[in-house]
GROMACS .gro file of C-alpha atoms in nm:
model
  198
    1MET     CA    1   0.478  -1.231   1.382
    2LEU     CA    2   0.507  -0.948   1.132
    3LYS     CA    3   0.481  -0.582   1.258
    4ILE     CA    4   0.258  -0.394   1.035
    5ASN     CA    5   0.256  -0.036   0.999
    6ALA     CA    6   0.100   0.063   0.648
    7LYS     CA    7   0.103   0.389   0.444
    8PHE     CA    8   0.037   0.508   0.125
    9VAL     CA    9   0.334   0.558  -0.104
   10ILE     CA   10   0.229   0.701  -0.437
   11SER     CA   11   0.016   0.627  -0.743
   12ALA     CA   12   0.163   0.542  -1.086
   13GLY     CA   13  -0.016   0.580  -1.407
   14THR     CA   14   0.265   0.541  -1.622
   15ALA     CA   15   0.559   0.261  -1.653
   16ALA     CA   16   0.799   0.578  -1.537
   17GLN     CA   17   0.619   0.597  -1.225
   18PHE     CA   18   0.682   0.230  -1.116
   19GLN     CA   19   0.869   0.202  -0.819
   20THR     CA   20   1.168  -0.009  -0.670
   21PHE     CA   21   1.183  -0.122  -0.323
   22ASP     CA   22   1.439  -0.348  -0.150
   23LYS     CA   23   1.158  -0.554   0.023
   24PRO     CA   24   0.897  -0.818  -0.140
   25VAL     CA   25   0.634  -0.657  -0.350
   26ILE     CA   26   0.322  -0.836  -0.363
   27ALA     CA   27   0.044  -0.708  -0.635
   28VAL     CA   28  -0.346  -0.732  -0.532
   29CYS     CA   29  -0.518  -0.806  -0.821
   30GLY     CA   30  -0.916  -0.872  -0.906
   31ARG     CA   31  -1.211  -0.776  -1.060
   32SER     CA   32  -1.390  -0.419  -1.000
   33ASN     CA   33  -1.562  -0.433  -0.700
   34VAL     CA   34  -1.437  -0.762  -0.558
   35GLY     CA   35  -1.341  -0.590  -0.265
   36LYS     CA   36  -0.952  -0.534  -0.274
   37SER     CA   37  -0.957  -0.197  -0.090
   38SER     CA   38  -1.131  -0.361   0.206
   39PHE     CA   39  -0.896  -0.621   0.190
   40LEU     CA   40  -0.590  -0.389   0.219
   41ASN     CA   41  -0.762  -0.177   0.499
   42LYS     CA   42  -0.841  -0.450   0.695
   43LEU     CA   43  -0.494  -0.606   0.673
   44ALA     CA   44  -0.361  -0.231   0.763
   45ASN     CA   45  -0.625  -0.220   1.054
   46ASN     CA   46  -0.709   0.131   0.908
   47GLY     CA   47  -1.060   0.177   0.756
   48LYS     CA   48  -0.924   0.473   0.563
   49LEU     CA   49  -0.595   0.353   0.402
   50ALA     CA   50  -0.689   0.250   0.056
   51ARG     CA   51  -1.036   0.439  -0.093
   52THR     CA   52  -1.339   0.225  -0.090
   53SER     CA   53  -1.619   0.254  -0.323
   54LYS     CA   54  -1.961   0.082  -0.452
   55ASP     CA   55  -1.903   0.209  -0.778
   56PRO     CA   56  -1.693  -0.063  -0.976
   57GLY     CA   57  -1.395   0.099  -1.178
   58ARG     CA   58  -1.294   0.388  -0.914
   59THR     CA   59  -0.928   0.218  -0.894
   60ARG     CA   60  -0.770   0.370  -1.209
   61LEU     CA   61  -0.433   0.367  -1.127
   62ILE     CA   62  -0.150   0.116  -0.949
   63ASN     CA   63  -0.159   0.250  -0.557
   64TYR     CA   64   0.162   0.151  -0.359
   65PHE     CA   65   0.109   0.076  -0.023
   66ASP     CA   66   0.428  -0.004   0.246
   67PHE     CA   67   0.312  -0.181   0.516
   68GLY     CA   68   0.674  -0.245   0.662
   69PRO     CA   69   0.802  -0.576   0.602
   70PHE     CA   70   0.676  -0.561   0.258
   71VAL     CA   71   0.511  -0.331  -0.005
   72MET     CA   72   0.141  -0.409  -0.149
   73ALA     CA   73   0.063  -0.300  -0.514
   74ASP     CA   74  -0.333  -0.223  -0.565
   75LEU     CA   75  -0.373  -0.267  -0.929
   76PRO     CA   76  -0.670  -0.125  -1.136
   77GLY     CA   77  -0.977  -0.385  -1.085
   78TYR     CA   78  -1.052  -0.539  -1.460
   79GLY     CA   79  -1.375  -0.661  -1.617
   80TYR     CA   80  -1.616  -0.343  -1.551
   81ALA     CA   81  -1.815  -0.314  -1.833
   82LYS     CA   82  -1.894   0.023  -1.840
   83VAL     CA   83  -1.526   0.111  -1.885
   84SER     CA   84  -1.474   0.224  -2.265
   85LYS     CA   85  -1.235  -0.029  -2.492
   86GLN     CA   86  -0.983   0.261  -2.506
   87GLU     CA   87  -0.962   0.286  -2.120
   88SER     CA   88  -0.972  -0.090  -2.052
   89ASP     CA   89  -0.685  -0.130  -2.310
   90LYS     CA   90  -0.477   0.142  -2.168
   91TRP     CA   91  -0.554  -0.029  -1.788
   92ALA     CA   92  -0.425  -0.381  -1.932
   93ALA     CA   93  -0.154  -0.233  -2.113
   94LEU     CA   94  -0.011  -0.055  -1.772
   95MET     CA   95  -0.081  -0.432  -1.589
   96GLU     CA   96   0.162  -0.578  -1.877
   97LYS     CA   97   0.444  -0.338  -1.799
   98PHE     CA   98   0.396  -0.383  -1.447
   99PHE     CA   99   0.405  -0.776  -1.400
  100ALA     CA  100   0.703  -0.717  -1.661
  101GLU     CA  101   0.881  -0.462  -1.467
  102GLY     CA  102   0.740  -0.417  -1.119
  103GLN     CA  103   0.939  -0.608  -0.917
  104ILE     CA  104   0.658  -0.855  -0.809
  105SER     CA  105   0.750  -1.133  -0.578
  106HIS     CA  106   0.401  -1.272  -0.532
  107ALA     CA  107   0.040  -1.167  -0.633
  108PHE     CA  108  -0.284  -1.190  -0.424
  109SER     CA  109  -0.595  -1.295  -0.688
  110LEU     CA  110  -0.880  -1.185  -0.517
  111MET     CA  111  -1.245  -1.355  -0.625
  112ASP     CA  112  -1.537  -1.335  -0.476
  113ILE     CA  113  -1.625  -1.656  -0.318
  114ARG     CA  114  -2.014  -1.633  -0.395
  115HIS     CA  115  -1.968  -1.660  -0.797
  116GLU     CA  116  -1.790  -1.884  -1.036
  117PRO     CA  117  -1.438  -1.738  -1.149
  118THR     CA  118  -1.502  -1.522  -1.481
  119ALA     CA  119  -1.331  -1.515  -1.789
  120ALA     CA  120  -1.143  -1.212  -1.661
  121ASP     CA  121  -0.988  -1.414  -1.344
  122LEU     CA  122  -0.918  -1.699  -1.521
  123GLN     CA  123  -0.708  -1.475  -1.768
  124MET     CA  124  -0.522  -1.307  -1.510
  125VAL     CA  125  -0.442  -1.673  -1.321
  126ASN     CA  126  -0.327  -1.818  -1.621
  127TYR     CA  127  -0.118  -1.473  -1.675
  128LEU     CA  128   0.029  -1.521  -1.351
  129TYR     CA  129   0.136  -1.926  -1.447
  130VAL     CA  130   0.271  -1.822  -1.756
  131ASN     CA  131   0.497  -1.567  -1.612
  132ASN     CA  132   0.603  -1.772  -1.312
  133ILE     CA  133   0.478  -1.496  -1.078
  134PRO     CA  134   0.392  -1.702  -0.718
  135PHE     CA  135   0.029  -1.637  -0.625
  136THR     CA  136  -0.229  -1.668  -0.362
  137ILE     CA  137  -0.575  -1.647  -0.444
  138ILE     CA  138  -0.788  -1.463  -0.177
  139ALA     CA  139  -1.154  -1.567  -0.195
  140THR     CA  140  -1.308  -1.233  -0.057
  141LYS     CA  141  -1.666  -1.189   0.116
  142ALA     CA  142  -1.646  -1.527   0.302
  143ASP     CA  143  -1.896  -1.347   0.582
  144LYS     CA  144  -2.167  -1.361   0.316
  145LEU     CA  145  -2.216  -1.746   0.318
  146SER     CA  146  -2.235  -1.997   0.622
  147LYS     CA  147  -1.926  -2.187   0.677
  148ASP     CA  148  -2.034  -2.516   0.427
  149ALA     CA  149  -2.118  -2.290   0.178
  150ALA     CA  150  -1.789  -2.092   0.206
  151ARG     CA  151  -1.600  -2.449   0.183
  152ARG     CA  152  -1.821  -2.537  -0.141
  153GLY     CA  153  -1.705  -2.189  -0.271
  154VAL     CA  154  -1.353  -2.251  -0.204
  155ARG     CA  155  -1.370  -2.600  -0.389
  156MET     CA  156  -1.559  -2.449  -0.667
  157ILE     CA  157  -1.296  -2.169  -0.734
  158ALA     CA  158  -1.015  -2.460  -0.702
  159GLN     CA  159  -1.172  -2.664  -0.949
  160THR     CA  160  -1.221  -2.401  -1.195
  161VAL     CA  161  -0.880  -2.218  -1.166
  162LYS     CA  162  -0.730  -2.570  -1.142
  163CYS     CA  163  -0.526  -2.529  -0.835
  164GLY     CA  164  -0.524  -2.689  -0.495
  165GLU     CA  165  -0.773  -2.590  -0.246
  166GLY     CA  166  -0.483  -2.525   0.018
  167ASN     CA  167  -0.408  -2.205  -0.229
  168ILE     CA  168  -0.704  -2.085  -0.137
  169ILE     CA  169  -0.777  -1.828   0.157
  170ALA     CA  170  -1.142  -1.754   0.217
  171VAL     CA  171  -1.176  -1.407   0.417
  172SER     CA  172  -1.417  -1.166   0.551
  173SER     CA  173  -1.323  -0.805   0.563
  174LEU     CA  174  -1.597  -0.720   0.770
  175ASN     CA  175  -1.520  -0.980   1.055
  176GLY     CA  176  -1.184  -1.070   1.024
  177SER     CA  177  -1.214  -1.448   0.942
  178GLY     CA  178  -0.896  -1.566   0.734
  179PHE     CA  179  -0.667  -1.317   0.810
  180ASP     CA  180  -0.454  -1.524   1.033
  181ARG     CA  181  -0.371  -1.781   0.727
  182ILE     CA  182  -0.308  -1.400   0.549
  183MET     CA  183  -0.052  -1.306   0.767
  184GLU     CA  184   0.095  -1.683   0.798
  185ARG     CA  185   0.123  -1.671   0.427
  186LEU     CA  186   0.280  -1.306   0.431
  187GLU     CA  187   0.549  -1.418   0.686
  188GLN     CA  188   0.657  -1.674   0.414
  189ILE     CA  189   0.647  -1.452   0.136
  190VAL     CA  190   0.868  -1.224   0.330
  191SER     CA  191   1.119  -1.516   0.462
  192LEU     CA  192   1.146  -1.609   0.088
  193GLY     CA  193   1.233  -1.226  -0.011
  194ASP     CA  194   1.520  -1.207   0.269
  195THR     CA  195   1.671  -1.483   0.050
  196SER     CA  196   1.576  -1.424  -0.331
  197ASP     CA  197   1.689  -1.168  -0.554
  198ALA     CA  198   1.352  -1.020  -0.584
   0.00000   0.00000   0.00000
């Protein structure tokens, strides 16, 4: 079992501020307001680790969090319509550089279990596929649905994204469901990181 002791490290707004670590770095990506900060806080068992907001588009930097055995890099949310094109392009360029240079061992792609993946979600997953970045889809807000509806939500995401249902983990940052599977996946990632050059 991994021992987690999470702390904020630094925010990066330019490629020059990207950090390197001697442990696996996991990118946390998803559309604005999908629940990335709540996910990180639940994983850390610290409600104040990452700032949460009901207003989409709050996270505009790459925020690094050291969890002990691994690092989480919380990326700016995508797909927020009220952000200017200039700002959106700036974020896109920053993330492009990050995935090219940011020492990524794995990515957690967060999607709302209640809705079909958006075009931006599919673009993100396709980018991960094309660049051979291992990833897991995290289906957030599972507490909003019954167990049967949550299973249907996972199936719908799998069919849309064209991946196996086993590569999707339904979670609730409210009641903690699914986080046992998240910990199992993290143990796998850390184990691989111990023998890789990442």
